Short mmCIF file of C-alpha atoms in Angstrom, two decimals:
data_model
loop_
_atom_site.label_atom_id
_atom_site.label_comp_id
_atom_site.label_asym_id
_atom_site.label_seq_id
_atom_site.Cartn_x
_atom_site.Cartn_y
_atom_site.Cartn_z
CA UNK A 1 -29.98 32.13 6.13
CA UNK A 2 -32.84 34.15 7.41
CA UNK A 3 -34.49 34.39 4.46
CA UNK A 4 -34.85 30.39 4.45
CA UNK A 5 -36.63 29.29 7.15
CA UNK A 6 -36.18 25.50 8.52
CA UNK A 7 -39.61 24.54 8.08
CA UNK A 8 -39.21 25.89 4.56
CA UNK A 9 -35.82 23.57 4.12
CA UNK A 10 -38.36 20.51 5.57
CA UNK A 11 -40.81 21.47 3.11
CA UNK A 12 -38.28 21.01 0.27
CA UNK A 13 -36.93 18.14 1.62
CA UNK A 14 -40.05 16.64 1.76
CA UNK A 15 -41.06 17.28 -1.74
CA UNK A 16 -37.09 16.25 -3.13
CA UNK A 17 -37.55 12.78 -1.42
CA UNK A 18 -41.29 12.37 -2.69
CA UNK A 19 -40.03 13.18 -6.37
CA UNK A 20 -37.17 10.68 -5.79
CA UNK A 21 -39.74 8.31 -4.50
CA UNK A 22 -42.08 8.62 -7.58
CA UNK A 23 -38.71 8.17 -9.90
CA UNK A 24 -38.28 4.74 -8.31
CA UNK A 25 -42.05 3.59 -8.67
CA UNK A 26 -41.80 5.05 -12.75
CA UNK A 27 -38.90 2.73 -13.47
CA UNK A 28 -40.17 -0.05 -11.80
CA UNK A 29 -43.42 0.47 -13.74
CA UNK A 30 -41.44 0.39 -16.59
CA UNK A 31 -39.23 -2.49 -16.02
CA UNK A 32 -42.54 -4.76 -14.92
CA UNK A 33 -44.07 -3.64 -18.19
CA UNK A 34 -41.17 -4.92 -19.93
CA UNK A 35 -41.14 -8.18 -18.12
CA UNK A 36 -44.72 -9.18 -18.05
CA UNK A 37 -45.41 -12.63 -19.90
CA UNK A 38 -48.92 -11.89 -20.03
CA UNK A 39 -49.00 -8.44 -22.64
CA UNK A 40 -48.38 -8.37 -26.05
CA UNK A 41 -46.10 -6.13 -28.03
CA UNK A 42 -48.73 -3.55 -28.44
CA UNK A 43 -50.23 -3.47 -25.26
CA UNK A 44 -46.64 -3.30 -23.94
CA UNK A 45 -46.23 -0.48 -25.92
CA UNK A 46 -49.16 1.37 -24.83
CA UNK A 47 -48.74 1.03 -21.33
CA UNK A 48 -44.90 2.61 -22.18
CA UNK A 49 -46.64 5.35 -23.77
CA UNK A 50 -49.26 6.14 -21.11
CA UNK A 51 -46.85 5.77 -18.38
CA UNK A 52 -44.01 8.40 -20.47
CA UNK A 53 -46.39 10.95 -21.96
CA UNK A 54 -48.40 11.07 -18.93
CA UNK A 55 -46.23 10.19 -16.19
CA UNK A 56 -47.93 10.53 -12.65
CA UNK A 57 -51.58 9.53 -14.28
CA UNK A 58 -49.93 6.80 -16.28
CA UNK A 59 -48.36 5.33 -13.33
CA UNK A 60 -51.43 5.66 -11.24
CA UNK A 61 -53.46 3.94 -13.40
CA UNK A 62 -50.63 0.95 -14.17
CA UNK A 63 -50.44 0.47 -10.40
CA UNK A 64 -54.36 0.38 -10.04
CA UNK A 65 -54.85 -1.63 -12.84
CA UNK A 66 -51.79 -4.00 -12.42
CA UNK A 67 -50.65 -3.61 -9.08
CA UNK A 68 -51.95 -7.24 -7.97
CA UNK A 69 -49.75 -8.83 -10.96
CA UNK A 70 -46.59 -6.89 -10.04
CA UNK A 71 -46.72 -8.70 -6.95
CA UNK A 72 -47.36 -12.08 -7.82
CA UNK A 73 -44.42 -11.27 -10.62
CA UNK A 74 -41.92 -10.38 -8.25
CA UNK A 75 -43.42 -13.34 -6.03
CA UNK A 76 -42.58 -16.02 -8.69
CA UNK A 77 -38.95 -14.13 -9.88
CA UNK A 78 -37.84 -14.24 -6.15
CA UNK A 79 -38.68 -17.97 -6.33
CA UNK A 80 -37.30 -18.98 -10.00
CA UNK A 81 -33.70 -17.09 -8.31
CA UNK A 82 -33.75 -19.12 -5.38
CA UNK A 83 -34.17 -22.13 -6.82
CA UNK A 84 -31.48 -21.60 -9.05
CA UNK A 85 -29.56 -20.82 -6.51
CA UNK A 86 -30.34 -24.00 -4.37
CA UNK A 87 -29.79 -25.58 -7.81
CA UNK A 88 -26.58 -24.21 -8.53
CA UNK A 89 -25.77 -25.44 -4.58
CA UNK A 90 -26.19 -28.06 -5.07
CA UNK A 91 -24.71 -29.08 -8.35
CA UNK A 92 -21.50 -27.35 -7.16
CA UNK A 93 -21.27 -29.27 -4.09
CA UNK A 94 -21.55 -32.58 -6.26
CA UNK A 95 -19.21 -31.55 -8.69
CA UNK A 96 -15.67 -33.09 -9.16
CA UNK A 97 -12.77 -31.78 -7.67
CA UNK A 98 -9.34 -32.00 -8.73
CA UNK A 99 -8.89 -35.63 -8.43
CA UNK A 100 -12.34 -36.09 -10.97
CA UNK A 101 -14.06 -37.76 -7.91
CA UNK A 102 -17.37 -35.54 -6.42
CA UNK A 103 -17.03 -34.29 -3.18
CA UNK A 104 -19.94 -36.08 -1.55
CA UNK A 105 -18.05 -39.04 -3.10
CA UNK A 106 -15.46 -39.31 -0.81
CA UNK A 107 -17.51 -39.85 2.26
CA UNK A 108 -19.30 -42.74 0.15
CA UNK A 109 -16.28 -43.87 -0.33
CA UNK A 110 -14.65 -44.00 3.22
CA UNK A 111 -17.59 -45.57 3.89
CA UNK A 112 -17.33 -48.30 1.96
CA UNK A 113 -14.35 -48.27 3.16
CA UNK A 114 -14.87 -49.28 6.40
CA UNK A 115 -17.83 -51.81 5.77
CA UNK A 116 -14.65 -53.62 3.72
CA UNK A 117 -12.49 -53.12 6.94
CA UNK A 118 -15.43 -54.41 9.34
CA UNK A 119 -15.99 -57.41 7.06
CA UNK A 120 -12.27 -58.32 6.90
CA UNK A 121 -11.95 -57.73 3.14
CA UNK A 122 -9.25 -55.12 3.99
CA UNK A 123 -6.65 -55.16 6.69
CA UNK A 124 -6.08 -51.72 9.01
CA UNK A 125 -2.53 -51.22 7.27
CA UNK A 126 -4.57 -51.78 4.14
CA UNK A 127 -7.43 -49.32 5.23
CA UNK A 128 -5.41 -46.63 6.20
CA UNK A 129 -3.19 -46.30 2.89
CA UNK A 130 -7.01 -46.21 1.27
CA UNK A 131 -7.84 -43.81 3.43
CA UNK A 132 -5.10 -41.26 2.87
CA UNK A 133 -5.32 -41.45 -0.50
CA UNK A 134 -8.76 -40.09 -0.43
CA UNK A 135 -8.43 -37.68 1.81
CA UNK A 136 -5.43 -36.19 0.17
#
């Protein structure tokens, strides 16, 4: 153990968790090269090339070059998932249950429910039995 000192271990540390660091930023390089509407085939391919052969200058010079883009990418991806998302909300909250009615149906329902009960169209006997069976 003496012939390791800690700041040495530090040292090493430091480097191992700058190399894992760099690994990251390469394959998100990568993947953004691969998602980008805005290249072509070859210029996709090029950029692949530059950022494999020569790794930490090819990445540098993506970054530099197309740094600005990978943000606005990620920008309009994060967007495009949440509205799915609040898409897919919301069509599974309107979608029928078991019964084939939607679930935001039933409370249009007992509603109209009781506007026929306050006009006298339905009596309370007649109103509750209504009732049950929609809420069952």
């Amino acid at each position: 153990m003496d012939d390791y000192p800690l700041l040495n271990l530090f040292w090493t540390m430091l480097w191992f968790f700058l190399w894992i660091m760099w690994l990251f930023l390469l394959f998100r390089v990568i993947m953004d090269i691969f998602r980008s509407d805005d290249l072509n085939g070859w210029a996709k391919a090029g950029w692949l090339i530059l950022a494999l052969v020569l790794p930490y200058l090819g990445v540098l010079i993506y970054v530099i070059a197309r740094g600005r883009s990978m943000g606005t990418r990620d920008v309009r991806e994060a967007k495009e998932r949440d509205a799915a998302f609040k898409a897919y909300v919301r069509e599974a909250a309107n979608s029928p249950d078991a019964g084939g009615t939607s679930r935001g149906g039933h409370v249009e329902d007992l509603a109209k429910l009781a506007d026929l009960k306050d006009k006298g169209a339905l009596s309370e006997e007649e109103y509750q039995r209504a009732k049950s069976k929609l809420l069952v």
